[in-house]
Amino acid sequence: MPAEAPRLRESTLQLLRRAVGRPAHWRDKLGRLAVALRGWVDARAVDRRLQHLHALGRLEAPLPTAIQRMVGAIDMLRFFLVPCAATYYSQKNIHFGFHTLLRTLEDPASMIDPLGLHSACDTVAHHLLQVVHANPDYDLQLLESFPDGLINFEAELEALLAGTHARAAELAATVEDPEYHPRLLTRLRAFRRRVATPLLCDEVLSDARYMQLERVFGDLTSTMRYFSRLPATPRGALHHLLTVRSFPAHLAG
């Protein structure tokens, strides 16, 4: 995997070891994974999360159903997240598949819940620390739904930048941009003050396709609005997934 060596000047094996982390952290990783897995079988918990976000003013009625969320998550992955990430890693000369493996080893819970609705607060926070986000607002809005979620996340970022975060070495194996965390802290503080700031990654700004999709999937409100317009029956969902080959922009208006 030659793409990782220029970034951290480490061997593949060293990067894998850093991503796996110390045994002291494995219990926390498995605990977050267990919470995310339980979330998939507890539909009521997700409904409660959505209702809370609606009460906070982050979601509009009607709220998307479980089928709409499933189809929407697939659309978000296939039309935006995966191609945008592939473009970003290609520009950074990073092997996409190997980087995904590092992310999975570093925090498996974040890889099984693309919407973050099944995850605990610390899983959402760690995902933001682990992965470079062009627009972190979706996840910041999720954190906002937890008591002290944003305050605790700011403290984590400050600890990471001060070199005192317990998992700094593991995060260094997966975060490919050394300037990401300082920019994320600036964005977080602006978000808490409700001040708009520029996106954090040039690969979105330089591509009109990604800019269009970012306006839909970069924000929790617009993402769930799009989901609520997708088919709500199993037959309609299957037809959508099998026949829609490009992003249906008419559903995002």
GROMACS .gro file of C-alpha atoms in nm:
model
  253
    1MET     CA    1   0.000   0.000   0.000
    2PRO     CA    2   0.245   0.269  -0.110
    3ALA     CA    3   0.004   0.559  -0.078
    4GLU     CA    4   0.023   0.572   0.302
    5ALA     CA    5   0.402   0.584   0.331
    6PRO     CA    6   0.449   0.946   0.213
    7ARG     CA    7   0.183   1.064   0.456
    8LEU     CA    8   0.320   0.927   0.780
    9ARG     CA    9   0.642   0.763   0.666
   10GLU     CA   10   0.535   0.442   0.831
   11SER     CA   11   0.504   0.089   0.701
   12THR     CA   12   0.169  -0.071   0.636
   13LEU     CA   13   0.213  -0.289   0.944
   14GLN     CA   14   0.290   0.013   1.164
   15LEU     CA   15  -0.022   0.193   1.041
   16LEU     CA   16  -0.234  -0.115   1.110
   17ARG     CA   17  -0.094  -0.140   1.462
   18ARG     CA   18  -0.161   0.228   1.527
   19ALA     CA   19  -0.519   0.193   1.401
   20VAL     CA   20  -0.588  -0.113   1.617
   21GLY     CA   21  -0.459   0.077   1.918
   22ARG     CA   22  -0.371  -0.034   2.265
   23PRO     CA   23  -0.558  -0.315   2.442
   24ALA     CA   24  -0.679  -0.062   2.700
   25HIS     CA   25  -0.894   0.097   2.428
   26TRP     CA   26  -1.042  -0.223   2.285
   27ARG     CA   27  -1.319  -0.243   2.546
   28ASP     CA   28  -1.439   0.106   2.452
   29LYS     CA   29  -1.434   0.016   2.082
   30LEU     CA   30  -1.635  -0.301   2.139
   31GLY     CA   31  -1.875  -0.115   2.367
   32ARG     CA   32  -1.950   0.146   2.098
   33LEU     CA   33  -1.991  -0.131   1.842
   34ALA     CA   34  -2.241  -0.310   2.068
   35VAL     CA   35  -2.445   0.010   2.111
   36ALA     CA   36  -2.456   0.063   1.733
   37LEU     CA   37  -2.560  -0.298   1.672
   38ARG     CA   38  -2.837  -0.274   1.932
   39GLY     CA   39  -2.960   0.038   1.761
   40TRP     CA   40  -3.029  -0.155   1.442
   41VAL     CA   41  -3.281  -0.378   1.621
   42ASP     CA   42  -3.439  -0.102   1.830
   43ALA     CA   43  -3.643   0.100   1.584
   44ARG     CA   44  -3.812   0.289   1.867
   45ALA     CA   45  -3.480   0.434   1.978
   46VAL     CA   46  -3.425   0.583   1.633
   47ASP     CA   47  -3.780   0.718   1.630
   48ARG     CA   48  -3.715   0.885   1.965
   49ARG     CA   49  -3.393   1.035   1.830
   50LEU     CA   50  -3.577   1.173   1.527
   51GLN     CA   51  -3.858   1.315   1.740
   52HIS     CA   52  -3.601   1.485   1.964
   53LEU     CA   53  -3.423   1.635   1.663
   54HIS     CA   54  -3.761   1.754   1.534
   55ALA     CA   55  -3.831   1.918   1.871
   56LEU     CA   56  -3.492   2.092   1.848
   57GLY     CA   57  -3.595   2.233   1.510
   58ARG     CA   58  -3.338   2.029   1.314
   59LEU     CA   59  -3.593   1.813   1.130
   60GLU     CA   60  -3.910   1.895   0.942
   61ALA     CA   61  -4.232   1.698   0.921
   62PRO     CA   62  -4.293   1.445   0.781
   63LEU     CA   63  -4.009   1.246   0.931
   64PRO     CA   64  -3.865   0.973   0.706
   65THR     CA   65  -3.971   0.615   0.771
   66ALA     CA   66  -3.731   0.325   0.827
   67ILE     CA   67  -3.756   0.224   0.460
   68GLN     CA   68  -3.694   0.579   0.344
   69ARG     CA   69  -3.392   0.607   0.573
   70MET     CA   70  -3.250   0.282   0.437
   71VAL     CA   71  -3.290   0.390   0.074
   72GLY     CA   72  -3.164   0.738   0.156
   73ALA     CA   73  -2.854   0.602   0.327
   74ILE     CA   74  -2.772   0.396   0.017
   75ASP     CA   75  -2.826   0.701  -0.206
   76MET     CA   76  -2.604   0.913   0.017
   77LEU     CA   77  -2.328   0.652   0.003
   78ARG     CA   78  -2.342   0.574  -0.370
   79PHE     CA   79  -2.401   0.926  -0.504
   80PHE     CA   80  -2.200   1.138  -0.260
   81LEU     CA   81  -1.992   0.992   0.023
   82VAL     CA   82  -1.809   0.715  -0.163
   83PRO     CA   83  -1.731   0.901  -0.489
   84CYS     CA   84  -1.641   1.220  -0.301
   85ALA     CA   85  -1.412   1.031  -0.064
   86ALA     CA   86  -1.254   0.841  -0.354
   87THR     CA   87  -1.179   1.171  -0.527
   88TYR     CA   88  -1.031   1.317  -0.209
   89TYR     CA   89  -0.808   1.017  -0.140
   90SER     CA   90  -0.696   1.005  -0.501
   91GLN     CA   91  -0.588   1.369  -0.479
   92LYS     CA   92  -0.400   1.289  -0.158
   93ASN     CA   93  -0.242   0.980  -0.319
   94ILE     CA   94  -0.398   0.757  -0.052
   95HIS     CA   95  -0.528   0.407  -0.122
   96PHE     CA   96  -0.904   0.423  -0.062
   97GLY     CA   97  -0.947   0.057   0.032
   98PHE     CA   98  -0.657   0.051   0.275
   99HIS     CA   99  -0.767   0.375   0.436
  100THR     CA  100  -1.115   0.228   0.484
  101LEU     CA  101  -0.955  -0.073   0.655
  102LEU     CA  102  -0.765   0.160   0.890
  103ARG     CA  103  -1.088   0.341   0.976
  104THR     CA  104  -1.264   0.011   1.046
  105LEU     CA  105  -0.988  -0.106   1.279
  106GLU     CA  106  -0.969   0.231   1.452
  107ASP     CA  107  -1.343   0.252   1.522
  108PRO     CA  108  -1.565  -0.032   1.385
  109ALA     CA  109  -1.884   0.123   1.524
  110SER     CA  110  -1.864   0.424   1.292
  111MET     CA  111  -1.857   0.198   0.986
  112ILE     CA  112  -2.191   0.023   1.042
  113ASP     CA  113  -2.408   0.331   1.096
  114PRO     CA  114  -2.372   0.576   0.805
  115LEU     CA  115  -2.655   0.797   0.933
  116GLY     CA  116  -2.534   0.809   1.294
  117LEU     CA  117  -2.888   0.756   1.424
  118HIS     CA  118  -2.805   0.426   1.593
  119SER     CA  119  -2.483   0.546   1.755
  120ALA     CA  120  -2.393   0.677   2.097
  121CYS     CA  121  -2.267   1.032   2.140
  122ASP     CA  122  -1.902   0.930   2.170
  123THR     CA  123  -1.923   0.728   1.847
  124VAL     CA  124  -2.048   1.031   1.655
  125ALA     CA  125  -1.777   1.246   1.813
  126HIS     CA  126  -1.505   0.996   1.734
  127HIS     CA  127  -1.623   0.965   1.375
  128LEU     CA  128  -1.578   1.341   1.337
  129LEU     CA  129  -1.227   1.315   1.478
  130GLN     CA  130  -1.140   1.013   1.265
  131VAL     CA  131  -1.256   1.121   0.919
  132VAL     CA  132  -1.188   1.445   0.733
  133HIS     CA  133  -1.527   1.609   0.668
  134ALA     CA  134  -1.583   1.872   0.404
  135ASN     CA  135  -1.888   1.981   0.600
  136PRO     CA  136  -1.919   1.849   0.959
  137ASP     CA  137  -2.256   2.015   1.022
  138TYR     CA  138  -2.460   1.693   0.986
  139ASP     CA  139  -2.264   1.528   1.265
  140LEU     CA  140  -2.249   1.844   1.474
  141GLN     CA  141  -2.628   1.858   1.459
  142LEU     CA  142  -2.639   1.497   1.580
  143LEU     CA  143  -2.406   1.585   1.867
  144GLU     CA  144  -2.630   1.879   1.951
  145SER     CA  145  -2.910   1.632   2.029
  146PHE     CA  146  -2.710   1.483   2.319
  147PRO     CA  147  -2.677   1.662   2.655
  148ASP     CA  148  -2.347   1.853   2.647
  149GLY     CA  149  -2.259   1.681   2.319
  150LEU     CA  150  -2.099   1.988   2.162
  151ILE     CA  151  -1.929   2.102   2.482
  152ASN     CA  152  -1.769   1.761   2.535
  153PHE     CA  153  -1.665   1.740   2.172
  154GLU     CA  154  -1.495   2.078   2.192
  155ALA     CA  155  -1.303   1.955   2.498
  156GLU     CA  156  -1.194   1.645   2.303
  157LEU     CA  157  -1.070   1.855   2.014
  158GLU     CA  158  -0.877   2.081   2.247
  159ALA     CA  159  -0.717   1.778   2.413
  160LEU     CA  160  -0.625   1.635   2.075
  161LEU     CA  161  -0.457   1.958   1.967
  162ALA     CA  162  -0.279   1.982   2.303
  163GLY     CA  163  -0.145   1.627   2.260
  164THR     CA  164  -0.326   1.491   2.567
  165HIS     CA  165  -0.605   1.293   2.398
  166ALA     CA  166  -0.589   0.926   2.495
  167ARG     CA  167  -0.634   0.804   2.137
  168ALA     CA  168  -0.419   1.059   1.957
  169ALA     CA  169  -0.185   0.794   1.813
  170GLU     CA  170  -0.474   0.589   1.671
  171LEU     CA  171  -0.635   0.895   1.515
  172ALA     CA  172  -0.304   0.993   1.356
  173ALA     CA  173  -0.313   0.667   1.160
  174THR     CA  174  -0.641   0.756   0.987
  175VAL     CA  175  -0.653   1.137   0.961
  176GLU     CA  176  -0.465   1.224   0.646
  177ASP     CA  177  -0.473   1.604   0.683
  178PRO     CA  178  -0.271   1.748   0.974
  179GLU     CA  179  -0.465   2.076   0.951
  180TYR     CA  180  -0.807   1.911   0.974
  181HIS     CA  181  -0.851   1.918   1.352
  182PRO     CA  182  -0.761   2.288   1.394
  183ARG     CA  183  -1.006   2.376   1.114
  184LEU     CA  184  -1.270   2.151   1.270
  185LEU     CA  185  -1.235   2.329   1.605
  186THR     CA  186  -1.281   2.665   1.432
  187ARG     CA  187  -1.587   2.529   1.251
  188LEU     CA  188  -1.732   2.387   1.573
  189ARG     CA  189  -1.700   2.718   1.757
  190ALA     CA  190  -1.861   2.900   1.467
  191PHE     CA  191  -2.140   2.639   1.457
  192ARG     CA  192  -2.214   2.695   1.825
  193ARG     CA  193  -2.239   3.070   1.758
  194ARG     CA  194  -2.456   3.004   1.449
  195VAL     CA  195  -2.193   3.169   1.226
  196ALA     CA  196  -2.143   3.037   0.871
  197THR     CA  197  -1.789   2.936   0.769
  198PRO     CA  198  -1.641   2.788   0.448
  199LEU     CA  199  -1.626   2.416   0.380
  200LEU     CA  200  -1.318   2.233   0.501
  201CYS     CA  201  -1.213   2.044   0.185
  202ASP     CA  202  -1.128   2.171  -0.162
  203GLU     CA  203  -1.244   1.858  -0.345
  204VAL     CA  204  -1.605   1.961  -0.281
  205LEU     CA  205  -1.554   2.327  -0.364
  206SER     CA  206  -1.386   2.249  -0.696
  207ASP     CA  207  -1.653   2.012  -0.829
  208ALA     CA  208  -2.002   2.135  -0.916
  209ARG     CA  209  -2.149   1.784  -0.875
  210TYR     CA  210  -2.023   1.754  -0.521
  211MET     CA  211  -2.134   2.106  -0.434
  212GLN     CA  212  -2.489   2.017  -0.539
  213LEU     CA  213  -2.483   1.698  -0.332
  214GLU     CA  214  -2.320   1.868  -0.035
  215ARG     CA  215  -2.613   2.108  -0.017
  216VAL     CA  216  -2.837   1.804   0.029
  217PHE     CA  217  -2.628   1.567   0.242
  218GLY     CA  218  -2.408   1.809   0.436
  219ASP     CA  219  -2.690   1.913   0.665
  220LEU     CA  220  -2.919   1.696   0.877
  221THR     CA  221  -3.230   1.896   0.789
  222SER     CA  222  -3.187   1.877   0.411
  223THR     CA  223  -3.073   1.514   0.428
  224MET     CA  224  -3.386   1.398   0.610
  225ARG     CA  225  -3.601   1.618   0.387
  226TYR     CA  226  -3.464   1.429   0.086
  227PHE     CA  227  -3.517   1.094   0.260
  228SER     CA  228  -3.881   1.179   0.333
  229ARG     CA  229  -3.945   1.216  -0.043
  230LEU     CA  230  -3.815   0.869  -0.131
  231PRO     CA  231  -4.040   0.562  -0.177
  232ALA     CA  232  -4.184   0.436   0.151
  233THR     CA  233  -4.292   0.086   0.043
  234PRO     CA  234  -4.062  -0.217  -0.004
  235ARG     CA  235  -4.161  -0.246  -0.370
  236GLY     CA  236  -4.106   0.123  -0.438
  237ALA     CA  237  -3.774   0.119  -0.255
  238LEU     CA  238  -3.649  -0.179  -0.456
  239HIS     CA  239  -3.758  -0.016  -0.782
  240HIS     CA  240  -3.574   0.305  -0.688
  241LEU     CA  241  -3.252   0.125  -0.602
  242LEU     CA  242  -3.258  -0.086  -0.918
  243THR     CA  243  -3.356   0.183  -1.169
  244VAL     CA  244  -3.220   0.518  -1.040
  245ARG     CA  245  -2.860   0.540  -1.160
  246SER     CA  246  -2.786   0.908  -1.095
  247PHE     CA  247  -2.884   1.145  -0.819
  248PRO     CA  248  -3.253   1.241  -0.851
  249ALA     CA  249  -3.212   1.615  -0.808
  250HIS     CA  250  -3.585   1.676  -0.844
  251LEU     CA  251  -3.635   1.517  -0.499
  252ALA     CA  252  -3.390   1.754  -0.334
  253GLY     CA  253  -3.562   2.081  -0.414
   0.00000   0.00000   0.00000
